[in-house]
Amino acid sequence: MLNVPSQSFPAPSSQQRVVAGGRSKVPLKQGRSLMDWIRLTKSGKDLTGLKGRLIEVTEEELKKHDKKDDCWICIRGFVYNVSPYMEYHPGGEDELMRAAGSDGTDLFDQVHRWVNYESMLKECLVGRMAVKPAAPKDYHEEKKVLNGMLPKSQATDTLAREGPSSPSYDWFQTDSLVTIVIYTKQKDITLDSVIVDHQDDSFRAETIIKDYSYLINIELSHAVQEDFSVRIVENVGKIEIVLKKKENTSWKCLGHPLENHNSLVPKKDAGLFYRQCQLISKEDVTHDTRLFCFMLPPSTHLQVPIGQHVYLKLTITDTEIVKPYTPVSDSLLSEFKEPALPNNKYIYFLIKIYPAGLFTPELDHLQIGDFVFVSNPEGNFKTSQFQELEDLFLLAAGTGFTPMVKLLNYALTNIPSLRKVKLMFFNKTEDDIIWRSHLEELTFKDKRFDVEFVLSAPISEWNGKQGHVSPALLSEFLKRSSDKSKVLICICGPTPFTEQGIKFLHELNFSKDEIHSFTA
């Protein structure tokens, strides 16, 4: 497959360039929305110019198609004619042209990794790349049967030297149980570091180790029950996954390897895995924001780490649409105590419904008992940023409040050095403020916490702050508890809000290490 030279993407001068890895949309012409694109793909029009034929594309042929009106791009070995999509691309034509006539996989992954391009561009498929045959594998690398620890992990061969030590795994059994043990060789492994899914005979366990993913992916030799348990021995970094046999028979082997089994790869290359979650409840929080509660399958162990997001996937008019959302707690008014046994059965989302949108109205129309696909978590926030923290400032606009929910809970519960937590919450009107009564009650429950509401379109009776994010507002708000106190400022909201906010924070002499922006 082709590899383009390493380059900055989006381009520094591009309209799509934003701070902290986020992405700006550019204005689209009328009639060029996502729904308009879906209609075009269903119209029967020939979008490839090949009259339905699929061809094998050589590197030389691909390079010829590098113009806006004749633009082919390769993504993971498949070649697409994206010329018809140019005017529909939310990031603008220039960003698509960055990969014109070349392999755009790396560039795509930097900004669009979560987008289901196979569904979006299926009518633009030209064909496969003509790939040179790979050298045959040594037959010793093929492990047809898994029976205990592999003598040499494939992870050793694929891992960059600067990465973590290569994990390994083993298994043992009793008459009724099978225990899979993962030896991570890391001491900071927690329950949210491991994600387990199994269905029928298929078993998948992904362990997050720093910025890498270690995958066990097996077709089990015998059936197991849905429910299972996960235990962590933190001081040695050992994970124990205990499965219940359906039949009390002795297993001769654990099973057979599936794709990428026993591999350790950079997390960004691991791909997203989805499971179906059932809608349990939906309640109004504001006039246009709902609290959704989904139930994870009993055959899934998933705890979303603090400050990370997942992707929700729905099929709309035969096209898979994916959007990122940050899970929240069911309420801000918990007693800030971790349950004795973490409840990872349910996952909650605060989601604003846009009547003219494509995804959120469809989500809002789901009935109790309906299903939605939920991905593995993503994000680069680390709770280690809270170590010895004294002042935590949160800047949120609208539903940019969602990452702050679990941050508040975690910080006020687990950071003994914390002296002050302040939230500045920007909204258009009072009716738009999410969980206002919860926030105000929290100020009485914990004297370290304070909240300020800022409205851009208040009624005349409003006595609080008004306007948009500005140096004057931030300068007054961001007062350290002492001259040298350790500070972290978290910011989330629409891209223009986040861009401006970070610019103003730098002007106020806050360092890069003192600022974390949430983008997806």
XYZ file of C-alpha atoms in Angstrom:
520
model
C 0.000 0.000 0.000
C 1.176 3.541 -0.689
C 2.508 5.712 2.121
C 2.503 9.476 1.781
C 5.289 11.470 3.469
C 4.602 12.550 7.040
C 2.912 15.933 7.008
C 0.820 18.216 9.116
C -2.893 17.508 8.790
C -4.981 19.561 8.633
C -2.740 22.073 6.891
C -1.610 25.028 9.086
C -3.486 27.437 6.823
C -6.559 25.258 6.537
C -10.007 26.275 7.735
C -10.077 22.900 9.459
C -7.080 23.600 11.711
C -8.050 24.047 15.365
C -6.332 23.788 18.729
C -5.729 20.578 20.639
C -6.513 18.245 17.784
C -10.103 19.347 17.254
C -11.773 19.988 13.935
C -13.730 22.921 12.531
C -16.508 22.578 10.030
C -16.623 24.914 7.036
C -19.841 26.433 5.648
C -21.526 24.173 3.110
C -23.678 25.294 0.217
C -27.422 24.868 0.514
C -28.419 21.353 -0.472
C -25.059 19.892 0.576
C -25.916 18.466 4.003
C -25.211 14.913 5.159
C -28.801 13.951 4.402
C -28.429 15.444 0.894
C -25.329 13.277 0.386
C -27.199 10.169 1.546
C -30.006 10.985 -0.924
C -27.457 11.330 -3.727
C -25.893 7.955 -2.930
C -29.367 6.364 -3.066
C -30.278 8.038 -6.377
C -28.604 5.428 -8.592
C -26.272 8.007 -10.127
C -22.859 6.663 -11.194
C -20.531 8.322 -8.660
C -17.371 6.477 -9.701
C -17.462 7.060 -13.438
C -16.885 3.337 -14.010
C -20.530 2.318 -14.615
C -20.580 -0.135 -11.717
C -17.275 -1.875 -12.500
C -14.698 -2.471 -9.743
C -11.068 -2.344 -10.833
C -7.645 -3.079 -9.416
C -5.754 0.195 -9.037
C -1.983 0.449 -9.357
C 0.075 3.131 -7.618
C 0.753 4.730 -10.978
C -2.963 4.880 -11.843
C -3.887 6.319 -8.440
C -1.375 9.157 -8.809
C -3.081 10.308 -12.028
C -6.328 11.167 -10.200
C -5.241 14.150 -8.120
C -7.560 16.956 -9.295
C -10.724 18.272 -7.624
C -12.879 17.062 -10.511
C -10.989 13.749 -10.678
C -9.888 12.853 -7.155
C -9.181 9.290 -6.047
C -8.078 8.477 -2.501
C -6.947 5.171 -1.026
C -8.079 4.269 2.513
C -6.928 0.936 3.934
C -6.374 -0.610 0.555
C -9.646 0.536 -1.028
C -9.774 3.338 -3.592
C -12.630 5.855 -3.684
C -13.544 8.546 -6.205
C -14.285 11.401 -3.766
C -14.866 14.078 -6.408
C -18.688 13.898 -6.022
C -18.283 14.221 -2.237
C -16.139 17.390 -2.359
C -18.981 19.864 -1.789
C -20.529 17.719 0.948
C -17.374 17.348 3.080
C -17.823 19.267 6.389
C -14.065 19.862 6.604
C -13.892 21.507 3.183
C -12.488 20.548 -0.198
C -8.903 21.477 0.659
C -8.709 18.762 3.309
C -9.773 16.044 0.889
C -7.190 17.292 -1.595
C -4.439 16.679 0.972
C -4.674 12.991 0.063
C -5.593 13.317 -3.621
C -4.019 10.608 -5.749
C -2.396 8.895 -2.766
C -2.886 6.695 0.278
C -4.782 8.914 2.729
C -5.109 6.337 5.519
C -2.792 8.084 7.988
C -4.289 11.497 7.283
C -7.807 10.099 7.592
C -7.008 8.466 10.934
C -5.711 11.703 12.427
C -9.076 13.444 12.082
C -11.759 10.954 10.950
C -10.807 7.592 12.478
C -14.282 7.114 13.972
C -16.159 7.887 10.724
C -17.671 4.878 8.956
C -16.222 5.747 5.563
C -17.146 2.321 4.113
C -20.822 3.205 4.517
C -20.491 6.895 3.621
C -18.455 6.285 0.448
C -19.661 2.852 -0.650
C -21.156 4.251 -3.874
C -17.790 5.910 -4.642
C -15.753 2.691 -4.464
C -13.459 2.339 -7.465
C -11.774 -0.893 -6.381
C -8.812 -2.334 -4.482
C -5.189 -1.311 -4.595
C -2.951 -3.715 -6.463
C -0.754 -4.825 -3.571
C 2.560 -6.545 -4.039
C 2.462 -10.037 -2.521
C 3.891 -10.171 0.967
C 6.658 -12.568 1.883
C 5.208 -15.825 3.248
C 5.059 -16.109 7.034
C 7.187 -18.592 8.845
C 4.850 -21.459 9.637
C 6.009 -21.319 13.288
C 4.161 -17.982 13.636
C 0.782 -19.659 13.052
C -0.612 -20.778 16.402
C -3.609 -22.901 15.458
C -4.436 -23.967 18.990
C -4.148 -21.909 22.171
C -3.225 -24.043 25.127
C -1.762 -21.873 27.830
C 0.838 -19.153 27.410
C 2.333 -18.717 23.966
C 6.104 -19.181 24.049
C 6.593 -15.936 22.166
C 4.045 -13.140 21.941
C 3.360 -11.604 18.570
C 3.381 -8.345 20.508
C 7.158 -8.595 20.814
C 7.527 -8.375 17.045
C 5.069 -5.522 16.491
C 5.894 -3.275 19.430
C 8.162 -0.275 19.090
C 11.065 -0.411 21.520
C 9.956 2.719 23.359
C 6.581 1.151 24.209
C 5.641 -0.729 27.385
C 6.918 -4.229 28.128
C 5.112 -6.863 26.116
C 2.208 -8.435 28.073
C 1.421 -12.140 28.078
C -1.485 -14.327 29.110
C -2.253 -17.769 30.479
C -5.361 -19.723 31.453
C -6.447 -22.432 33.839
C -9.691 -24.221 34.634
C -11.755 -25.954 37.272
C -14.779 -28.165 36.698
C -17.056 -25.119 36.283
C -14.786 -22.108 35.613
C -12.188 -20.915 33.124
C -9.848 -18.143 34.272
C -7.874 -16.106 31.729
C -4.945 -14.267 33.334
C -3.306 -11.281 31.639
C 0.133 -10.246 32.900
C 0.463 -6.583 31.936
C 3.784 -5.929 33.743
C 2.345 -2.528 34.746
C 1.376 -1.380 38.241
C -1.202 1.257 37.286
C -3.791 -1.097 35.746
C -7.380 -0.449 36.912
C -10.804 -1.880 36.087
C -11.330 0.768 33.396
C -8.100 -0.376 31.708
C -9.698 -3.592 30.469
C -12.704 -4.027 28.147
C -14.223 -7.479 27.734
C -16.864 -8.634 25.242
C -17.960 -12.181 24.581
C -20.828 -13.628 22.617
C -21.493 -17.304 21.978
C -17.992 -18.764 21.500
C -16.245 -15.479 20.662
C -14.148 -13.820 23.396
C -12.439 -10.416 23.123
C -10.438 -8.626 25.837
C -8.679 -5.325 25.144
C -6.302 -3.959 27.782
C -5.172 -0.338 27.591
C -1.526 -0.008 28.613
C -0.374 3.609 28.390
C -0.989 4.513 24.715
C -1.133 0.897 23.541
C -3.814 -1.777 23.263
C -3.152 -5.421 24.079
C -5.756 -7.671 22.472
C -6.836 -11.201 23.248
C -9.278 -12.357 20.550
C -10.292 -16.006 20.654
C -12.933 -18.393 19.391
C -13.417 -20.369 22.591
C -13.340 -24.139 22.303
C -16.553 -24.454 24.370
C -19.543 -22.258 25.212
C -19.612 -20.105 28.354
C -22.363 -18.293 30.216
C -23.050 -14.583 29.666
C -22.055 -13.338 33.099
C -18.416 -13.272 34.178
C -16.147 -11.349 36.532
C -13.027 -9.210 36.153
C -10.494 -8.790 38.951
C -7.390 -6.618 39.102
C -4.310 -7.271 41.235
C -2.962 -3.731 41.012
C 0.431 -4.075 42.673
C 1.538 -6.658 40.098
C -0.603 -5.561 37.134
C -2.417 -8.873 36.814
C -5.935 -9.138 35.328
C -8.118 -12.181 36.004
C -11.193 -12.786 33.839
C -13.327 -15.607 35.214
C -15.742 -17.288 32.780
C -18.443 -19.797 33.734
C -18.626 -22.965 31.675
C -22.010 -23.943 30.260
C -21.072 -27.586 30.663
C -18.790 -29.012 33.340
C -16.372 -30.653 30.932
C -12.600 -30.441 30.771
C -11.249 -28.171 28.014
C -8.261 -29.511 26.111
C -7.430 -26.022 24.818
C -8.674 -22.482 25.303
C -9.665 -22.018 21.694
C -8.500 -20.750 18.309
C -6.994 -17.322 17.544
C -9.047 -14.672 15.752
C -7.870 -11.480 14.036
C -5.025 -9.618 15.828
C -5.022 -12.059 18.734
C -2.195 -11.622 21.266
C -1.041 -8.357 19.690
C 0.117 -5.097 21.237
C -0.331 -2.079 18.973
C -0.575 1.696 19.402
C -4.100 2.465 20.584
C -4.732 4.716 17.585
C -4.181 1.698 15.305
C -6.407 -0.691 17.266
C -9.690 0.344 15.624
C -13.032 0.830 17.343
C -15.085 -2.074 18.634
C -18.860 -1.677 19.113
C -21.448 -3.537 21.134
C -25.248 -3.110 21.214
C -26.656 -1.322 24.268
C -30.341 -1.114 25.156
C -32.170 2.133 25.930
C -33.528 1.850 29.474
C -34.779 5.382 30.171
C -34.910 8.895 28.727
C -35.806 12.042 30.658
C -35.894 15.784 29.955
C -33.171 17.846 31.604
C -33.823 21.130 29.763
C -36.201 22.074 26.952
C -33.825 20.517 24.385
C -31.489 18.236 26.377
C -32.229 14.668 27.457
C -30.564 12.261 29.882
C -30.318 8.876 28.147
C -29.611 5.687 30.076
C -28.377 2.632 28.185
C -27.729 -0.822 29.589
C -24.573 -2.656 28.604
C -24.925 -6.300 27.556
C -24.370 -8.762 30.422
C -21.521 -10.182 28.334
C -19.622 -6.864 28.364
C -17.286 -5.280 30.903
C -16.796 -1.597 30.057
C -16.005 1.331 32.338
C -15.332 4.609 30.512
C -12.334 6.387 32.105
C -12.746 9.907 33.474
C -12.613 12.526 30.716
C -12.968 10.075 27.813
C -15.738 9.714 25.247
C -17.343 6.933 23.218
C -19.071 6.888 19.839
C -22.760 6.138 19.346
C -23.703 4.541 16.029
C -27.126 4.422 14.378
C -28.213 3.288 10.933
C -30.169 6.084 9.256
C -31.637 5.495 5.774
C -29.320 2.471 5.347
C -26.232 4.523 6.252
C -24.274 4.120 9.492
C -23.874 7.493 11.237
C -21.488 7.895 14.169
C -21.226 10.710 16.741
C -18.967 11.163 19.810
C -20.457 11.675 23.299
C -19.007 11.791 26.808
C -20.743 9.581 29.394
C -21.909 11.298 32.584
C -23.089 10.224 36.035
C -26.810 9.788 36.544
C -26.754 12.845 38.837
C -24.393 15.426 40.311
C -26.031 14.959 43.691
C -24.432 11.691 44.659
C -22.707 11.682 48.015
C -19.355 11.570 46.196
C -18.621 8.076 47.367
C -17.473 5.269 45.125
C -19.804 2.257 45.417
C -18.299 -0.827 47.058
C -18.787 -2.638 43.741
C -18.566 -0.229 40.780
C -21.836 -0.298 38.859
C -20.751 -0.742 35.245
C -24.108 -2.040 34.064
C -25.481 1.327 32.872
C -24.057 4.204 30.850
C -25.592 7.719 30.828
C -25.431 10.539 28.281
C -26.608 14.170 28.364
C -27.468 14.938 24.739
C -28.848 18.090 23.161
C -31.474 17.426 20.485
C -31.131 19.488 17.300
C -34.524 19.403 15.483
C -32.924 20.130 12.109
C -30.094 17.664 12.680
C -29.712 14.149 11.328
C -28.449 12.102 14.279
C -30.004 13.517 17.465
C -33.667 13.482 16.258
C -33.207 9.822 15.364
C -31.736 9.199 18.808
C -34.628 11.058 20.412
C -37.130 8.880 18.531
C -35.735 5.662 20.003
C -38.237 3.775 22.120
C -37.462 2.164 25.477
C -35.997 -1.237 24.645
C -34.417 -0.107 21.353
C -30.696 -0.563 20.776
C -27.768 1.650 19.796
C -24.153 0.662 19.143
C -21.591 2.004 21.648
C -17.844 1.973 20.956
C -14.801 1.503 23.138
C -13.619 4.702 24.880
C -11.234 7.226 23.373
C -9.536 10.335 24.719
C -6.232 11.573 26.061
C -7.210 12.881 29.505
C -5.222 11.259 32.318
C -6.243 11.384 35.984
C -2.516 11.714 36.713
C -3.012 15.382 35.776
C -4.823 15.687 39.126
C -1.782 14.660 41.182
C -1.060 17.256 43.911
C -3.573 19.560 42.219
C -4.717 22.511 44.336
C -6.939 24.554 41.979
C -9.244 23.098 39.323
C -11.020 25.496 36.960
C -13.657 24.246 34.520
C -14.828 26.277 31.509
C -17.877 24.823 29.758
C -20.284 26.026 27.085
C -23.618 24.247 26.554
C -23.221 20.476 26.382
C -19.473 21.025 26.743
C -20.488 20.590 30.372
C -20.670 16.792 29.951
C -16.940 15.963 30.488
C -17.018 18.123 33.615
C -19.627 15.941 35.359
C -17.339 13.014 36.146
C -14.344 15.334 36.587
C -16.201 17.116 39.379
C -17.161 13.868 41.039
C -13.660 12.401 40.806
C -11.797 15.533 41.875
C -13.948 16.293 44.934
C -13.809 12.642 46.008
C -10.243 11.567 45.320
C -7.879 14.574 45.387
C -6.929 15.403 49.006
C -4.690 18.311 47.962
C -7.588 20.110 46.241
C -8.448 23.514 47.694
C -10.728 25.004 45.052
C -12.962 23.812 42.184
C -14.707 26.466 40.102
C -16.988 26.063 37.097
C -17.777 28.889 34.681
C -20.774 27.699 32.677
C -21.672 29.571 29.462
C -25.195 29.314 28.000
C -27.581 31.355 25.891
C -30.488 31.597 28.351
C -31.375 30.402 31.852
C -33.547 27.668 30.335
C -30.446 26.212 28.651
C -28.505 25.612 31.880
C -28.071 21.876 32.418
C -28.554 20.647 36.004
C -28.584 24.183 37.425
C -30.259 23.140 40.690
C -27.758 20.287 41.082
C -24.827 22.653 40.661
C -26.233 25.200 43.091
C -26.907 22.502 45.673
C -23.396 21.168 45.243
C -21.990 24.562 46.277
C -23.701 24.035 49.652
C -22.590 20.402 49.965
C -18.889 21.108 49.332
C -17.367 24.444 50.298
C -14.479 23.930 47.835
C -16.878 24.136 44.875
C -18.301 27.277 43.257
C -20.141 27.911 39.988
C -20.696 31.038 37.891
C -23.295 31.153 35.109
C -22.677 33.382 32.082
C -25.532 34.054 29.619
C -25.210 35.481 26.115
C -28.932 36.273 25.666
C -30.417 36.744 29.151
C -33.760 38.268 30.021
C -33.688 41.782 31.512
C -34.192 40.437 35.040
C -30.973 38.392 34.938
C -28.555 39.597 37.632
C -25.636 37.332 36.824
C -22.741 37.644 34.389
C -23.470 37.976 30.699
C -21.561 37.936 27.423
C -19.135 35.524 25.799
C -15.788 34.105 26.846
C -13.326 37.001 27.166
C -10.009 37.897 28.838
C -11.850 40.127 31.311
C -14.208 37.348 32.445
C -11.405 34.787 32.684
C -8.985 37.070 34.482
C -11.509 37.715 37.233
C -12.528 34.041 37.446
C -9.117 32.330 37.432
C -7.784 33.354 40.837
C -5.265 30.911 42.319
C -5.645 29.887 45.945
C -1.965 30.845 46.386
C 0.714 32.377 44.189
C 2.364 29.064 43.376
C -0.596 26.691 43.600
C -0.738 23.852 41.079
C -3.549 24.624 38.593
C -5.442 22.719 35.922
C -7.932 24.416 33.589
C -10.288 22.166 31.593
C -12.291 23.625 28.718
C -14.997 22.167 26.481
C -17.644 23.569 24.153
C -18.190 24.484 20.502
C -14.936 24.807 18.569
C -14.936 28.645 18.388
C -15.464 28.793 22.172
C -12.595 26.372 22.822
C -10.260 28.102 20.352
C -10.902 31.544 21.794
C -10.756 30.301 25.367
C -7.340 28.677 24.925
C -6.025 31.790 23.157
C -7.143 33.959 26.085
C -5.677 31.532 28.639
C -2.274 31.716 26.960
C -2.532 35.520 26.958
C -3.153 35.299 30.713
C 0.162 33.381 31.005
C -1.234 29.933 31.733
C 1.086 27.268 30.341
C 0.196 24.445 27.961
C 0.578 21.931 30.807
C -2.020 23.826 32.853
C -4.705 23.606 30.120
C -6.648 20.588 28.883
C -9.217 20.936 26.112
C -11.783 18.249 25.368
C -12.349 17.710 21.654
C -13.770 14.819 19.629
